[in-house]
Amino acid sequence: DAGVIQSPRHEVTEMGQEVTLRCKPISGHNSLFWYRQTMMRGLELLIYFNNNVPIDDSGMPEDRFSAKMPNASFSTLKIQPSEPRDSAVYFCASSLLRSNYGYTFGSGTRLTVV
Amino acid sequence: AQSVTQLDSQVPVFEEAPVELRCNYSSSVSVYLFWYVQYPNQGLQLLLKYLSGSTLVESINGFEAEFNKSQTSFHLRKPSVHISDTAEYFCAVSDTGSSYKLIFGSGTRLLVRP
């Protein structure tokens, strides 16, 4: 298995632009998580899906952030409009619910908003 | 709700010396505990986990952690560190019930010096 695949690896965009981050979870995993990592706040859970359904989005910072999971093999995190304070590394992770094997993380997308 | 405390933000140590990275958790229910490692510019990788059974768990690269329920701790130890162990280490907790959210600590940067 290729693991959790995120794209792009790096994204530089101007303030106000729309940004879309993509994630392909491990085949067979039924839970997907989006995390944001910054120096100031560490790892923050933004949203998680179970069987493609959003279960908890309480970590989504504000309405500018949205996430979708149209099928079991793809998820997106969109920021519109982007702001400099959104600059961070965004990680996607997947797991098999009730397996308790922990998460498998992708390599992350480093987002810089200028 | 669970929480994780990693009191040490950075631990410098000389090569071949022993190290302990501290982790304490807070939870009103039974928990699973994890240690993840993050190398520079990479995602998090599962290092070891405690689910049940023996309170001492080991990783393939010489790390071990011991679950201490009375102390609510899950400290990570290695008897002799290598330069290649330099990384950020995250302790995480999830409850054993219906929620499979992982709550992460703030991380400890292990810096191994020659």
Tab-separated table of C-alpha atoms in Angstrom:
chain	number	residue	atom	x	y	z
A	1	ASP	CA	0.000	0.000	0.000
A	2	ALA	CA	1.249	3.487	-0.834
A	3	GLY	CA	0.036	4.892	2.456
A	4	VAL	CA	-1.959	8.062	2.888
A	5	ILE	CA	-1.304	10.331	-0.071
A	6	GLN	CA	-1.615	14.096	0.196
A	7	SER	CA	-1.289	16.694	-2.500
A	8	PRO	CA	0.201	19.124	-3.055
A	9	ARG	CA	3.251	18.828	-0.779
A	10	HIS	CA	3.743	22.586	-0.823
A	11	GLU	CA	1.336	25.374	-1.644
A	12	VAL	CA	2.064	29.080	-1.744
A	13	THR	CA	-0.886	31.336	-2.382
A	14	GLU	CA	-1.897	34.930	-2.024
A	15	MET	CA	-4.263	36.115	0.640
A	16	GLY	CA	-7.849	35.905	-0.518
A	17	GLN	CA	-7.323	33.007	-2.887
A	18	GLU	CA	-9.052	29.669	-2.587
A	19	VAL	CA	-6.903	26.725	-1.544
A	20	THR	CA	-7.807	23.053	-1.902
A	21	LEU	CA	-5.861	20.320	-0.191
A	22	ARG	CA	-6.348	16.710	-1.202
A	23	CYS	CA	-6.062	13.374	0.546
A	24	LYS	CA	-6.293	9.764	-0.512
A	25	PRO	CA	-6.621	7.471	2.529
A	26	ILE	CA	-5.400	3.910	2.776
A	27	SER	CA	-7.707	1.517	0.989
A	28	GLY	CA	-10.026	-0.195	3.464
A	29	HIS	CA	-9.717	2.454	6.153
A	30	ASN	CA	-13.077	3.872	7.158
A	31	SER	CA	-12.041	6.885	9.216
A	32	LEU	CA	-10.297	9.998	7.956
A	33	PHE	CA	-8.919	12.918	9.911
A	34	TRP	CA	-7.613	16.364	9.015
A	35	TYR	CA	-5.086	17.949	11.370
A	36	ARG	CA	-3.328	21.292	11.311
A	37	GLN	CA	0.131	21.738	12.798
A	38	THR	CA	1.641	25.074	13.784
A	39	MET	CA	4.430	26.042	16.110
A	40	MET	CA	2.089	28.003	18.334
A	41	ARG	CA	-0.807	25.551	18.611
A	42	GLY	CA	0.734	22.176	17.890
A	43	LEU	CA	-1.476	19.499	16.314
A	44	GLU	CA	-5.118	20.455	16.103
A	45	LEU	CA	-7.852	18.110	14.929
A	46	LEU	CA	-9.973	19.977	12.403
A	47	ILE	CA	-12.500	17.361	11.343
A	48	TYR	CA	-12.988	13.654	11.158
A	49	PHE	CA	-15.087	11.422	8.951
A	50	ASN	CA	-16.390	7.935	9.528
A	51	ASN	CA	-17.611	6.031	6.474
A	52	ASN	CA	-17.458	9.296	4.494
A	53	VAL	CA	-19.748	11.106	6.929
A	54	PRO	CA	-18.439	14.075	8.943
A	55	ILE	CA	-18.698	13.111	12.598
A	56	ASP	CA	-16.993	15.972	14.373
A	57	ASP	CA	-16.092	19.287	12.773
A	58	SER	CA	-15.797	21.239	16.006
A	59	GLY	CA	-12.146	21.932	15.283
A	60	MET	CA	-12.775	23.726	12.011
A	61	PRO	CA	-11.613	27.289	12.719
A	62	GLU	CA	-14.356	29.169	10.936
A	63	ASP	CA	-16.676	29.168	7.955
A	64	ARG	CA	-13.796	29.796	5.592
A	65	PHE	CA	-12.828	26.148	6.103
A	66	SER	CA	-14.807	23.289	4.607
A	67	ALA	CA	-14.099	19.603	4.123
A	68	LYS	CA	-15.702	16.939	2.000
A	69	MET	CA	-15.361	13.228	1.531
A	70	PRO	CA	-17.366	12.292	-1.583
A	71	ASN	CA	-16.201	8.674	-1.476
A	72	ALA	CA	-14.055	6.303	0.551
A	73	SER	CA	-10.907	7.081	-1.394
A	74	PHE	CA	-10.838	10.867	-1.510
A	75	SER	CA	-11.201	13.882	0.723
A	76	THR	CA	-10.622	17.605	0.310
A	77	LEU	CA	-10.039	20.471	2.698
A	78	LYS	CA	-10.845	23.859	1.241
A	79	ILE	CA	-10.033	27.315	2.552
A	80	GLN	CA	-11.856	30.210	0.940
A	81	PRO	CA	-10.708	32.939	1.236
A	82	SER	CA	-7.278	32.123	2.606
A	83	GLU	CA	-5.506	34.341	5.135
A	84	PRO	CA	-1.858	34.530	6.285
A	85	ARG	CA	-2.803	33.017	9.657
A	86	ASP	CA	-3.864	29.845	7.840
A	87	SER	CA	-0.215	29.140	7.060
A	88	ALA	CA	0.568	25.745	8.586
A	89	VAL	CA	1.210	22.127	7.750
A	90	TYR	CA	-2.017	20.260	7.141
A	91	PHE	CA	-2.012	16.521	7.728
A	92	CYS	CA	-4.490	13.926	6.665
A	93	ALA	CA	-4.648	10.609	8.523
A	94	SER	CA	-6.743	7.491	8.125
A	95	SER	CA	-7.528	4.520	10.307
A	96	LEU	CA	-9.728	1.466	10.531
A	97	LEU	CA	-12.412	2.183	13.095
A	98	ARG	CA	-12.392	-0.224	16.018
A	99	SER	CA	-9.046	-1.666	15.050
A	100	ASN	CA	-7.216	0.516	17.571
A	101	TYR	CA	-4.136	0.383	15.459
A	102	GLY	CA	-3.696	4.124	15.551
A	103	TYR	CA	-3.627	6.454	12.625
A	104	THR	CA	-1.546	6.417	9.479
A	105	PHE	CA	-0.519	9.948	8.548
A	106	GLY	CA	0.227	11.422	5.190
A	107	SER	CA	3.341	13.507	4.592
A	108	GLY	CA	1.405	16.726	4.916
A	109	THR	CA	0.824	19.847	2.849
A	110	ARG	CA	2.819	22.901	3.832
A	111	LEU	CA	0.610	25.908	3.135
A	112	THR	CA	1.998	29.416	2.992
A	113	VAL	CA	-0.399	32.301	2.517
A	114	VAL	CA	1.319	35.575	1.642
B	1	ALA	CA	-12.660	14.680	27.739
B	2	GLN	CA	-9.080	13.555	27.505
B	3	SER	CA	-5.943	15.636	27.562
B	4	VAL	CA	-2.239	14.927	27.243
B	5	THR	CA	0.627	16.800	28.849
B	6	GLN	CA	4.198	16.639	27.654
B	7	LEU	CA	6.027	18.875	30.058
B	8	ASP	CA	9.350	18.924	28.224
B	9	SER	CA	9.327	20.863	24.968
B	10	GLN	CA	12.930	19.904	24.228
B	11	VAL	CA	15.260	17.255	25.607
B	12	PRO	CA	18.949	17.489	24.651
B	13	VAL	CA	21.010	14.376	25.242
B	14	PHE	CA	24.373	13.026	24.174
B	15	GLU	CA	24.629	10.054	21.867
B	16	GLU	CA	24.549	6.670	23.639
B	17	ALA	CA	23.033	8.212	26.766
B	18	PRO	CA	19.651	7.067	28.105
B	19	VAL	CA	16.585	9.246	27.664
B	20	GLU	CA	13.083	9.517	29.050
B	21	LEU	CA	10.337	11.586	27.461
B	22	ARG	CA	7.498	12.229	29.839
B	23	CYS	CA	3.806	11.959	29.090
B	24	ASN	CA	0.881	12.325	31.447
B	25	TYR	CA	-2.744	12.052	30.479
B	26	SER	CA	-6.082	12.944	31.957
B	27	SER	CA	-9.211	10.933	31.310
B	28	SER	CA	-12.315	9.785	33.136
B	29	VAL	CA	-12.587	6.625	31.039
B	30	SER	CA	-10.331	3.816	29.928
B	31	VAL	CA	-7.802	4.852	27.335
B	32	TYR	CA	-5.491	3.669	24.633
B	33	LEU	CA	-2.095	5.363	24.517
B	34	PHE	CA	0.274	5.996	21.658
B	35	TRP	CA	3.659	7.486	20.885
B	36	TYR	CA	4.283	8.957	17.457
B	37	VAL	CA	7.554	10.217	15.999
B	38	GLN	CA	7.918	12.989	13.448
B	39	TYR	CA	11.163	13.409	11.544
B	40	PRO	CA	11.851	16.773	9.870
B	41	ASN	CA	9.512	17.553	6.980
B	42	GLN	CA	7.653	14.290	7.378
B	43	GLY	CA	4.333	13.117	8.741
B	44	LEU	CA	3.853	11.366	12.054
B	45	GLN	CA	4.723	7.698	12.323
B	46	LEU	CA	3.370	5.333	14.966
B	47	LEU	CA	6.199	4.321	17.288
B	48	LEU	CA	4.357	2.141	19.791
B	49	LYS	CA	0.978	1.744	21.443
B	50	TYR	CA	-0.672	0.437	24.565
B	51	LEU	CA	-4.091	-1.137	24.094
B	52	SER	CA	-4.314	-3.731	26.854
B	53	GLY	CA	-2.345	-6.489	28.507
B	54	SER	CA	1.282	-5.969	29.462
B	55	THR	CA	1.875	-2.436	30.626
B	56	LEU	CA	5.336	-2.388	29.040
B	57	VAL	CA	5.334	-1.996	25.284
B	58	GLU	CA	8.296	-1.875	22.945
B	59	SER	CA	9.102	-0.590	19.482
B	60	ILE	CA	11.348	-2.231	16.921
B	61	ASN	CA	14.045	0.427	17.271
B	62	GLY	CA	14.702	0.095	20.996
B	63	PHE	CA	12.159	2.463	22.510
B	64	GLU	CA	9.815	1.302	25.240
B	65	ALA	CA	6.976	2.867	27.196
B	66	GLU	CA	5.223	1.806	30.349
B	67	PHE	CA	1.582	2.425	31.115
B	68	ASN	CA	1.137	3.456	34.727
B	69	LYS	CA	-2.532	3.780	35.533
B	70	SER	CA	-2.077	5.085	39.058
B	71	GLN	CA	0.272	7.816	37.852
B	72	THR	CA	-1.699	8.346	34.619
B	73	SER	CA	1.586	8.276	32.758
B	74	PHE	CA	3.028	6.713	29.630
B	75	HIS	CA	6.672	7.756	29.586
B	76	LEU	CA	8.893	6.842	26.650
B	77	ARG	CA	12.401	5.532	27.301
B	78	LYS	CA	15.438	4.381	25.410
B	79	PRO	CA	18.584	3.085	27.140
B	80	SER	CA	20.997	4.375	24.483
B	81	VAL	CA	20.062	6.945	21.858
B	82	HIS	CA	21.508	7.494	18.394
B	83	ILE	CA	21.899	10.648	16.358
B	84	SER	CA	19.158	9.305	14.087
B	85	ASP	CA	16.674	9.423	16.980
B	86	THR	CA	16.638	13.211	16.722
B	87	ALA	CA	12.992	14.034	16.024
B	88	GLU	CA	9.783	15.317	17.569
B	89	TYR	CA	7.890	12.825	19.700
B	90	PHE	CA	4.176	13.074	20.355
B	91	CYS	CA	2.180	11.259	22.992
B	92	ALA	CA	-1.497	10.676	22.204
B	93	VAL	CA	-4.584	9.262	23.884
B	94	SER	CA	-7.941	7.990	22.755
B	95	ASP	CA	-10.753	6.511	24.777
B	96	THR	CA	-11.755	2.890	24.405
B	97	GLY	CA	-15.393	3.648	23.792
B	98	SER	CA	-17.079	4.959	20.704
B	99	SER	CA	-14.794	7.914	20.131
B	100	TYR	CA	-11.685	7.217	18.118
B	101	LYS	CA	-10.327	10.711	18.147
B	102	LEU	CA	-6.668	10.912	19.000
B	103	ILE	CA	-5.751	13.760	21.301
B	104	PHE	CA	-2.103	14.733	20.968
B	105	GLY	CA	0.283	16.323	23.398
B	106	SER	CA	2.309	19.356	22.405
B	107	GLY	CA	5.335	17.261	21.499
B	108	THR	CA	8.891	16.900	22.785
B	109	ARG	CA	11.851	17.591	20.560
B	110	LEU	CA	14.607	15.069	21.217
B	111	LEU	CA	17.959	16.489	20.211
B	112	VAL	CA	20.774	13.944	20.224
B	113	ARG	CA	24.257	15.435	20.184
B	114	PRO	CA	27.482	13.636	19.239
